[in-house]
GROMACS .gro file of C-alpha atoms in nm:
model
  137
    1MET     CA    1   6.240  12.353  10.356
    2PRO     CA    2   6.547  12.549  10.247
    3ARG     CA    3   6.887  12.380  10.249
    4VAL     CA    4   7.155  12.594  10.407
    5THR     CA    5   7.530  12.545  10.444
    6VAL     CA    6   7.707  12.626  10.770
    7HIS     CA    7   8.084  12.646  10.801
    8ARG     CA    8   8.336  12.601  11.081
    9ARG     CA    9   8.698  12.706  11.038
   10ALA     CA   10   8.980  12.529  11.227
   11HIS     CA   11   9.358  12.529  11.226
   12PHE     CA   12   9.637  12.281  11.286
   13ASN     CA   13  10.013  12.266  11.228
   14SER     CA   14  10.168  11.944  11.101
   15ALA     CA   15  10.486  11.815  10.944
   16HIS     CA   16  10.498  11.564  10.663
   17ARG     CA   17  10.705  11.425  10.382
   18LEU     CA   18  10.562  11.343  10.042
   19TYR     CA   19  10.717  11.025   9.915
   20ARG     CA   20  10.652  10.670   9.810
   21LYS     CA   21  10.845  10.396   9.985
   22ASP     CA   22  10.856  10.191   9.665
   23TRP     CA   23  11.030  10.473   9.468
   24SER     CA   24  11.394  10.572   9.477
   25ASP     CA   25  11.500  10.894   9.648
   26GLU     CA   26  11.572  11.035   9.302
   27LYS     CA   27  11.223  10.961   9.172
   28ASN     CA   28  11.061  11.099   9.489
   29ALA     CA   29  11.266  11.418   9.450
   30GLU     CA   30  11.170  11.440   9.082
   31ILE     CA   31  10.796  11.404   9.150
   32PHE     CA   32  10.756  11.575   9.488
   33GLY     CA   33  11.049  11.821   9.482
   34LYS     CA   34  11.134  11.987   9.811
   35CYS     CA   35  10.820  11.834   9.964
   36SER     CA   36  11.009  11.503   9.965
   37ASN     CA   37  11.276  11.634  10.205
   38PRO     CA   38  11.382  11.333  10.417
   39ASN     CA   39  11.384  11.563  10.721
   40PHE     CA   40  11.018  11.659  10.660
   41HIS     CA   41  10.862  12.005  10.635
   42GLY     CA   42  10.555  12.166  10.787
   43HIS     CA   43  10.241  12.360  10.710
   44ASN     CA   44   9.996  12.577  10.898
   45TYR     CA   45   9.681  12.409  10.771
   46GLU     CA   46   9.350  12.594  10.762
   47LEU     CA   47   9.045  12.370  10.757
   48VAL     CA   48   8.688  12.464  10.669
   49VAL     CA   49   8.419  12.207  10.744
   50SER     CA   50   8.091  12.281  10.568
   51LEU     CA   51   7.764  12.106  10.649
   52THR     CA   52   7.458  12.138  10.428
   53GLY     CA   53   7.107  12.041  10.526
   54GLU     CA   54   6.762  12.161  10.611
   55ILE     CA   55   6.709  12.404  10.896
   56ASP     CA   56   6.566  12.228  11.200
   57LYS     CA   57   6.223  12.377  11.279
   58GLU     CA   58   6.276  12.355  11.655
   59THR     CA   59   6.632  12.485  11.690
   60GLY     CA   60   6.673  12.696  11.376
   61TYR     CA   61   7.007  12.521  11.321
   62VAL     CA   62   7.137  12.306  11.037
   63PHE     CA   63   7.383  12.172  11.297
   64ASP     CA   64   7.496  12.315  11.629
   65LEU     CA   65   7.830  12.483  11.552
   66GLY     CA   66   7.938  12.441  11.914
   67LYS     CA   67   7.906  12.063  11.869
   68LEU     CA   68   8.088  12.083  11.536
   69LYS     CA   69   8.372  12.276  11.704
   70LYS     CA   70   8.409  11.997  11.962
   71ILE     CA   71   8.400  11.722  11.697
   72ILE     CA   72   8.668  11.894  11.488
   73LYS     CA   73   8.885  11.947  11.795
   74GLU     CA   74   8.862  11.581  11.896
   75GLU     CA   75   8.881  11.422  11.550
   76VAL     CA   76   9.123  11.653  11.368
   77GLU     CA   77   9.301  11.913  11.578
   78GLU     CA   78   9.407  11.693  11.869
   79PRO     CA   79   9.527  11.398  11.653
   80PHE     CA   80   9.698  11.613  11.382
   81ASP     CA   81   9.819  11.934  11.549
   82HIS     CA   82  10.195  11.954  11.607
   83LYS     CA   83  10.236  11.600  11.476
   84ASN     CA   84  10.449  11.444  11.207
   85LEU     CA   85  10.173  11.296  10.993
   86ASN     CA   86  10.394  11.025  10.840
   87ILE     CA   87  10.515  10.898  11.176
   88GLU     CA   88  10.257  10.987  11.442
   89VAL     CA   89   9.919  10.959  11.268
   90GLU     CA   90   9.804  10.604  11.199
   91GLU     CA   91   9.603  10.692  10.888
   92PHE     CA   92   9.922  10.804  10.711
   93LYS     CA   93  10.150  10.515  10.801
   94ASN     CA   94  10.090  10.375  10.451
   95LEU     CA   95   9.918  10.669  10.283
   96ASN     CA   96  10.108  10.962  10.132
   97PRO     CA   97   9.995  11.267  10.337
   98THR     CA   98   9.917  11.496  10.045
   99ALA     CA   99   9.658  11.768  10.100
  100GLU     CA  100   9.423  11.556   9.892
  101ASN     CA  101   9.466  11.250  10.112
  102ILE     CA  102   9.450  11.453  10.433
  103SER     CA  103   9.115  11.604  10.326
  104VAL     CA  104   8.974  11.256  10.246
  105VAL     CA  105   9.090  11.121  10.584
  106ILE     CA  106   8.930  11.416  10.764
  107TYR     CA  107   8.608  11.369  10.569
  108HIS     CA  108   8.581  11.003  10.670
  109LYS     CA  109   8.663  11.076  11.034
  110LEU     CA  110   8.381  11.333  11.045
  111ARG     CA  111   8.139  11.129  10.833
  112ARG     CA  112   8.133  10.862  11.108
  113ILE     CA  113   7.998  11.122  11.353
  114ILE     CA  114   7.800  11.382  11.157
  115PRO     CA  115   7.438  11.273  11.096
  116SER     CA  116   7.396  11.115  10.753
  117HIS     CA  117   7.121  11.357  10.644
  118LEU     CA  118   7.383  11.634  10.630
  119ASP     CA  119   7.622  11.675  10.338
  120ILE     CA  120   7.984  11.736  10.437
  121GLU     CA  121   8.244  11.929  10.242
  122ILE     CA  122   8.605  11.959  10.355
  123THR     CA  123   8.821  12.247  10.234
  124LEU     CA  124   9.183  12.220  10.341
  125TYR     CA  125   9.432  12.502  10.283
  126GLU     CA  126   9.790  12.380  10.283
  127THR     CA  127   9.906  12.733  10.199
  128PRO     CA  128   9.702  13.048  10.138
  129ARG     CA  129   9.715  12.970   9.765
  130ASN     CA  130   9.704  12.588   9.762
  131PHE     CA  131   9.390  12.418   9.882
  132VAL     CA  132   9.171  12.116   9.812
  133THR     CA  133   8.803  12.040   9.853
  134TYR     CA  134   8.644  11.701   9.911
  135SER     CA  135   8.279  11.614   9.955
  136GLY     CA  136   8.280  11.235   9.951
  137LYS     CA  137   8.240  11.189   9.578
   0.00000   0.00000   0.00000
């Protein structure tokens, strides 16, 4: 049976600050630059969730994209949209909310729900030119 990848695009706006609590303000500024602004900064994140698997013989789907839309809304958009990730999102209380870490957190939130026979890949655009991809490896 052929393996096919389906994609669902989503969007959320969040603020964050890149910094390490155990570093001085000077070192944080040196490493993270303006992204370490103590007053935070924001992004209009674009998220692409890709699921790969065999086409179901009965439905013709790899996965129902309507269900995927609902899962993304509940697991990502509602908890992250218009939030300060450092302050309001539990996963980032002690984890630097870089695009890399955000994509890994999203992956694990979805992996709990998406059937295990499907491969998941997360692509997260922090800006139109800066993006990361994570597939659990």
